[in-house]
Tab-separated table of C-alpha atoms in Angstrom:
chain	number	residue	atom	x	y	z
H	69	MET	CA	-0.035	0.034	-0.142
H	70	LYS	CA	2.667	2.226	0.938
H	71	ARG	CA	4.321	1.637	-2.236
H	72	LEU	CA	1.050	2.366	-4.376
H	73	LEU	CA	0.773	6.024	-2.603
H	74	PHE	CA	4.867	6.573	-3.374
H	75	ILE	CA	4.392	6.081	-7.092
H	76	LEU	CA	1.014	8.052	-7.355
H	77	LEU	CA	2.940	10.748	-5.080
H	78	LEU	CA	5.592	10.683	-7.748
H	79	SER	CA	3.026	10.553	-10.771
H	80	VAL	CA	1.182	14.031	-9.019
H	81	ILE	CA	4.689	15.855	-8.433
H	82	SER	CA	6.056	14.989	-12.579
H	83	TYR	CA	2.773	16.233	-14.020
H	84	ALA	CA	3.106	19.589	-11.760
H	85	LEU	CA	6.625	20.074	-13.199
H	86	ILE	CA	4.911	19.503	-16.619
H	87	ALA	CA	2.701	21.633	-15.874
H	88	GLN	CA	4.756	24.522	-14.862
H	89	THR	CA	7.180	24.291	-17.417
H	90	GLY	CA	4.351	24.450	-20.254
H	91	PRO	CA	3.758	22.122	-23.500
H	92	SER	CA	6.353	20.404	-24.844
H	93	LYS	CA	8.001	22.292	-28.194
H	94	LYS	CA	7.222	20.818	-31.604
H	95	CYS	CA	10.083	20.118	-34.438
H	96	PRO	CA	9.877	22.938	-36.865
H	97	THR	CA	10.498	20.256	-39.504
H	98	CYS	CA	8.631	17.123	-38.984
H	99	GLY	CA	5.989	18.760	-36.391
H	100	LEU	CA	6.705	15.990	-33.762
H	101	SER	CA	7.184	17.177	-30.093
H	102	VAL	CA	10.721	17.517	-29.558
H	103	PRO	CA	11.481	14.667	-27.301
H	104	LYS	CA	9.806	12.528	-30.028
H	105	CYS	CA	11.399	14.019	-32.851
H	106	LYS	CA	14.207	11.475	-34.243
H	107	TYR	CA	16.628	14.727	-34.289
H	108	LYS	CA	15.152	16.182	-31.385
H	109	GLY	CA	14.017	19.037	-33.291
H	110	LYS	CA	17.608	19.514	-35.293
H	111	HIS	CA	17.120	17.972	-38.693
H	112	PRO	CA	19.891	18.266	-41.218
H	113	ASN	CA	19.130	20.903	-44.001
H	114	PRO	CA	18.010	18.938	-47.059
H	115	ALA	CA	19.847	19.009	-50.088
H	116	PRO	CA	18.694	21.776	-52.415
H	117	PRO	CA	16.684	20.200	-55.495
H	118	PRO	CA	18.590	19.745	-59.038
H	119	LYS	CA	17.857	23.097	-61.047
H	120	THR	CA	16.213	22.123	-64.248
H	121	PRO	CA	18.363	24.112	-67.067
H	122	ALA	CA	16.052	26.746	-68.825
H	123	LYS	CA	15.198	26.134	-72.472
H	124	PRO	CA	17.130	28.412	-74.602
H	125	ALA	CA	14.577	30.837	-76.778
H	126	PRO	CA	14.235	29.740	-80.060
H	127	SER	CA	15.915	31.253	-82.511
H	128	LYS	CA	14.614	33.283	-85.234
H	129	PRO	CA	15.545	32.812	-88.731
H	130	VAL	CA	17.575	35.399	-90.086
H	131	ALA	CA	16.475	36.982	-93.599
H	132	GLN	CA	19.098	36.255	-96.271
H	133	GLN	CA	20.159	39.437	-97.861
H	134	SER	CA	21.823	39.726	-101.103
H	135	ILE	CA	24.830	42.170	-101.153
H	136	SER	CA	26.181	43.371	-104.373
H	137	VAL	CA	29.898	44.471	-104.239
H	138	LYS	CA	30.536	47.266	-106.942
H	139	PRO	CA	34.041	47.245	-108.326
H	140	SER	CA	36.290	50.114	-106.883
H	141	HIS	CA	37.590	52.677	-109.634
H	142	PRO	CA	39.561	55.314	-109.145
H	143	THR	CA	37.634	58.888	-109.907
H	144	THR	CA	40.951	60.542	-110.101
H	145	GLY	CA	44.688	60.232	-111.209
H	146	ILE	CA	47.657	61.977	-112.581
H	147	ILE	CA	49.356	61.275	-115.839
H	148	ASN	CA	52.779	62.673	-116.577
H	149	GLY	CA	52.514	65.148	-113.620
H	150	HIS	CA	48.971	66.519	-114.546
H	151	GLY	CA	45.644	65.762	-112.907
H	152	TRP	CA	42.554	63.893	-114.326
H	153	VAL	CA	38.912	63.460	-113.048
H	154	ASP	CA	36.599	60.752	-113.934
H	155	LEU	CA	33.180	62.779	-114.882
H	156	GLY	CA	31.229	59.610	-115.720
H	157	LEU	CA	31.479	60.456	-119.243
H	158	SER	CA	33.073	58.591	-122.110
H	159	VAL	CA	36.736	60.180	-121.604
H	160	LYS	CA	38.390	61.974	-118.487
H	161	TRP	CA	39.011	65.180	-118.381
H	162	ALA	CA	41.975	67.452	-117.343
H	163	THR	CA	41.743	69.477	-113.821
H	164	CYS	CA	43.729	72.515	-115.556
H	165	ASN	CA	44.355	73.810	-119.155
H	166	VAL	CA	47.343	73.897	-120.851
H	167	GLY	CA	49.840	76.342	-119.717
H	168	ALA	CA	48.147	76.588	-116.167
H	169	SER	CA	49.147	76.204	-112.680
H	170	SER	CA	45.841	75.440	-111.178
H	171	PRO	CA	42.585	74.848	-112.178
H	172	SER	CA	41.340	78.597	-111.946
H	173	ASP	CA	44.364	80.054	-113.913
H	174	TYR	CA	43.842	80.898	-117.549
H	175	GLY	CA	46.819	78.957	-119.076
H	176	ASP	CA	47.910	80.062	-122.609
H	177	TYR	CA	46.393	80.597	-125.764
H	178	TYR	CA	46.859	78.529	-128.951
H	179	ALA	CA	45.787	78.748	-132.780
H	180	TRP	CA	44.100	75.486	-133.657
H	181	GLY	CA	46.320	72.781	-134.422
H	182	GLU	CA	49.463	75.109	-133.156
H	183	ILE	CA	51.509	73.405	-130.177
H	184	ARG	CA	53.465	77.046	-129.368
H	185	PRO	CA	51.483	79.652	-127.311
H	186	ASN	CA	51.339	83.368	-127.047
H	187	LYS	CA	51.925	84.318	-130.416
H	188	SER	CA	52.400	88.355	-130.565
H	189	ARG	CA	49.184	87.982	-133.376
H	190	TYR	CA	47.104	85.573	-134.529
H	191	ASP	CA	46.004	86.248	-137.754
H	192	TRP	CA	45.494	84.017	-140.874
H	193	ASP	CA	49.043	84.935	-142.348
H	194	ASN	CA	50.888	83.101	-139.379
H	195	CYS	CA	48.095	80.966	-138.887
H	196	PHE	CA	48.712	76.628	-138.923
H	197	ASP	CA	48.246	74.941	-142.601
H	198	CYS	CA	46.513	78.593	-143.963
H	199	LEU	CA	48.292	78.939	-147.175
H	200	ASP	CA	47.295	82.420	-148.110
H	201	SER	CA	46.649	85.452	-145.597
H	202	GLU	CA	42.874	85.328	-146.085
H	203	GLY	CA	42.128	82.058	-144.816
H	204	ASN	CA	40.896	80.335	-147.964
H	205	SER	CA	43.412	77.873	-148.983
H	206	TRP	CA	44.177	75.333	-146.677
H	207	GLY	CA	47.062	72.470	-146.932
H	208	VAL	CA	46.640	69.675	-145.099
H	209	TYR	CA	43.431	69.700	-142.834
H	210	LYS	CA	40.886	71.026	-145.617
H	211	VAL	CA	37.050	69.753	-146.453
H	212	GLY	CA	38.050	66.952	-148.526
H	213	GLY	CA	41.035	65.924	-146.271
H	214	GLN	CA	41.728	65.253	-142.929
H	215	LYS	CA	39.023	66.481	-140.517
H	216	GLN	CA	40.184	65.588	-136.681
H	217	ILE	CA	43.869	66.348	-135.373
H	218	SER	CA	45.514	62.962	-134.799
H	219	PRO	CA	47.089	62.863	-131.157
H	220	THR	CA	50.316	61.436	-133.284
H	221	SER	CA	50.016	64.010	-135.851
H	222	GLY	CA	52.451	66.471	-133.958
H	223	HIS	CA	49.624	69.120	-134.104
H	224	ASP	CA	47.718	67.976	-131.219
H	225	THR	CA	48.390	70.856	-128.511
H	226	ALA	CA	47.438	68.506	-125.860
H	227	ARG	CA	49.759	65.584	-126.474
H	228	GLU	CA	52.778	67.579	-127.411
H	229	ASN	CA	52.863	70.119	-124.411
H	230	TRP	CA	51.488	67.229	-121.879
H	231	GLY	CA	52.815	63.872	-123.441
H	232	GLY	CA	51.431	60.754	-122.309
H	233	SER	CA	48.238	59.699	-123.352
H	234	TRP	CA	46.834	63.712	-122.909
H	235	ARG	CA	44.966	64.706	-126.144
H	236	MET	CA	42.676	67.171	-127.390
H	237	PRO	CA	38.994	66.631	-126.988
H	238	THR	CA	36.606	65.556	-130.091
H	239	TYR	CA	33.761	67.742	-131.053
H	240	ALA	CA	31.469	64.851	-129.632
H	241	GLU	CA	33.375	64.550	-126.631
H	242	ASN	CA	32.732	68.510	-125.924
H	243	GLU	CA	28.927	67.793	-126.887
H	244	GLU	CA	29.001	65.250	-124.386
H	245	LEU	CA	30.640	67.429	-121.545
H	246	CYS	CA	27.451	70.177	-122.539
H	247	LYS	CA	24.426	68.112	-122.565
H	248	LYS	CA	25.302	65.041	-119.811
H	249	CYS	CA	26.925	67.606	-117.231
H	250	LYS	CA	25.479	70.355	-114.692
H	251	TRP	CA	26.970	73.975	-115.088
H	252	ARG	CA	27.102	76.074	-112.411
H	253	TRP	CA	28.469	79.755	-112.812
H	254	THR	CA	30.673	80.925	-110.377
H	255	SER	CA	34.087	82.439	-109.487
H	256	ARG	CA	37.306	80.723	-108.165
H	257	ASP	CA	40.762	82.449	-106.934
H	258	GLY	CA	39.136	85.704	-108.430
H	259	HIS	CA	38.091	84.297	-112.051
H	260	ASN	CA	34.844	83.722	-113.147
H	261	GLY	CA	34.090	80.284	-114.885
H	262	TYR	CA	31.819	77.261	-114.842
H	263	VAL	CA	32.127	74.311	-112.327
H	264	VAL	CA	30.872	71.339	-114.426
H	265	THR	CA	29.556	68.137	-113.012
H	266	GLY	CA	29.207	65.081	-114.109
H	267	PRO	CA	26.712	62.256	-113.795
H	268	ASN	CA	28.652	60.612	-111.087
H	269	GLY	CA	28.791	63.685	-109.292
H	270	ASN	CA	32.791	64.810	-109.563
H	271	SER	CA	33.617	68.061	-111.237
H	272	ILE	CA	35.761	70.322	-112.897
H	273	PHE	CA	36.029	73.843	-112.998
H	274	LEU	CA	36.415	75.850	-116.306
H	275	PRO	CA	37.858	79.325	-116.434
H	276	ALA	CA	36.499	82.219	-118.650
H	277	ALA	CA	39.898	83.096	-120.267
H	278	GLY	CA	38.534	84.984	-122.866
H	279	PHE	CA	40.195	84.531	-126.483
H	280	ARG	CA	42.978	86.237	-128.639
H	281	ILE	CA	42.475	87.697	-132.421
H	282	SER	CA	45.013	89.677	-134.250
H	283	THR	CA	46.928	91.354	-131.113
H	284	ASP	CA	43.730	91.431	-128.749
H	285	LEU	CA	42.743	89.630	-125.778
H	286	LEU	CA	38.982	89.746	-125.796
H	287	GLY	CA	36.195	88.140	-123.069
H	288	VAL	CA	38.338	87.697	-120.161
H	289	GLY	CA	36.079	87.055	-117.261
H	290	GLU	CA	33.118	87.134	-119.381
H	291	GLY	CA	33.296	83.747	-121.859
H	292	GLY	CA	35.312	80.691	-122.230
H	293	PHE	CA	36.806	79.225	-125.593
H	294	TYR	CA	38.238	76.256	-125.569
H	295	TRP	CA	39.512	74.058	-129.215
H	296	SER	CA	38.088	70.710	-130.150
H	297	GLY	CA	40.390	68.821	-132.324
H	298	SER	CA	37.693	68.390	-134.858
H	299	LEU	CA	37.161	70.614	-138.538
H	300	VAL	CA	34.082	71.465	-139.771
H	301	SER	CA	33.400	69.479	-142.410
H	302	SER	CA	31.182	72.077	-144.594
H	303	ASP	CA	34.419	74.893	-144.107
H	304	SER	CA	38.014	74.781	-143.661
H	305	GLY	CA	38.342	77.420	-142.377
H	306	ASP	CA	36.133	76.576	-139.036
H	307	VAL	CA	36.728	74.476	-136.421
H	308	ARG	CA	34.347	72.927	-133.690
H	309	SER	CA	35.216	74.490	-129.967
H	310	LEU	CA	33.149	74.810	-126.924
H	311	GLU	CA	32.372	77.955	-125.858
H	312	PHE	CA	30.493	79.456	-122.630
H	313	SER	CA	29.422	82.633	-120.647
H	314	SER	CA	27.401	83.605	-117.938
H	315	GLY	CA	24.218	83.403	-119.609
H	316	GLY	CA	24.956	79.466	-121.151
H	317	HIS	CA	27.162	76.730	-122.626
H	318	TYR	CA	27.240	75.372	-126.321
H	319	THR	CA	29.874	73.749	-128.761
H	320	ASP	CA	29.681	76.567	-132.008
H	321	ASP	CA	32.374	76.978	-135.037
H	322	SER	CA	34.999	79.262	-134.663
H	323	LEU	CA	38.021	80.656	-136.849
H	324	ARG	CA	41.109	78.238	-136.483
H	325	CYS	CA	43.293	81.737	-136.354
H	326	PHE	CA	41.908	82.450	-133.294
H	327	GLY	CA	43.912	81.714	-129.849
H	328	LYS	CA	41.839	80.024	-127.701
H	329	SER	CA	41.865	77.803	-124.171
H	330	VAL	CA	42.829	73.858	-124.552
H	331	ARG	CA	41.389	71.617	-121.779
H	332	PRO	CA	42.859	68.233	-122.431
H	333	VAL	CA	41.326	64.813	-122.361
H	334	THR	CA	42.656	61.144	-121.776
H	335	GLU	CA	41.146	57.724	-122.266
């Protein structure tokens, strides 16, 4: 009997102690009371789940582009120390007149078919190929004979002064310059003239150098007069020339005894 009372007394004391300490704590991981928890409330940290690799975004098809590669050609150059510009025409044009030191310089004056400049007089009696003093009788370059100065004839002003492949332009090449280019009257270095811009956007400057007749120099700053190498087929005394003023530009016939400018071309 005493033993039973002693057990009951221990039970009452244990219950009182539990009541004083409150309910048992629960494991935050498994939810059991800490005494019943296998890990006494201190579970080991679980290994993180393996990451699933992200799927790459589908690539968009790239549109195929056709790229046209244009051949590169020089638009300027130098032959025998003289510059040329490609205007997008059938020939390349020199940047200066024969005898000029810059594009705006007037240069020298030549009678047609002559290679020496700046005579004291420009008349029929001292004109190349003229057989009388009136301009009525001719030697080689006459109607029914040769009508275009050949670069190798010894009478091409450009070839004889500059050498290389330089030559005087033909009538057709002067016409091409007139009709296929844009002409803008302006002034450079104090000299009036035209900026002539070709179909490809490149340009040259032609100064209004005037012309010589007998002992006079006329039209300086007002007009430009440039020889071609082509004789007029209907009159042995006339030559095709390129002429201009502030009012316009054109090709015309001109007496071959006059002293005019020469702007060379090359192939």
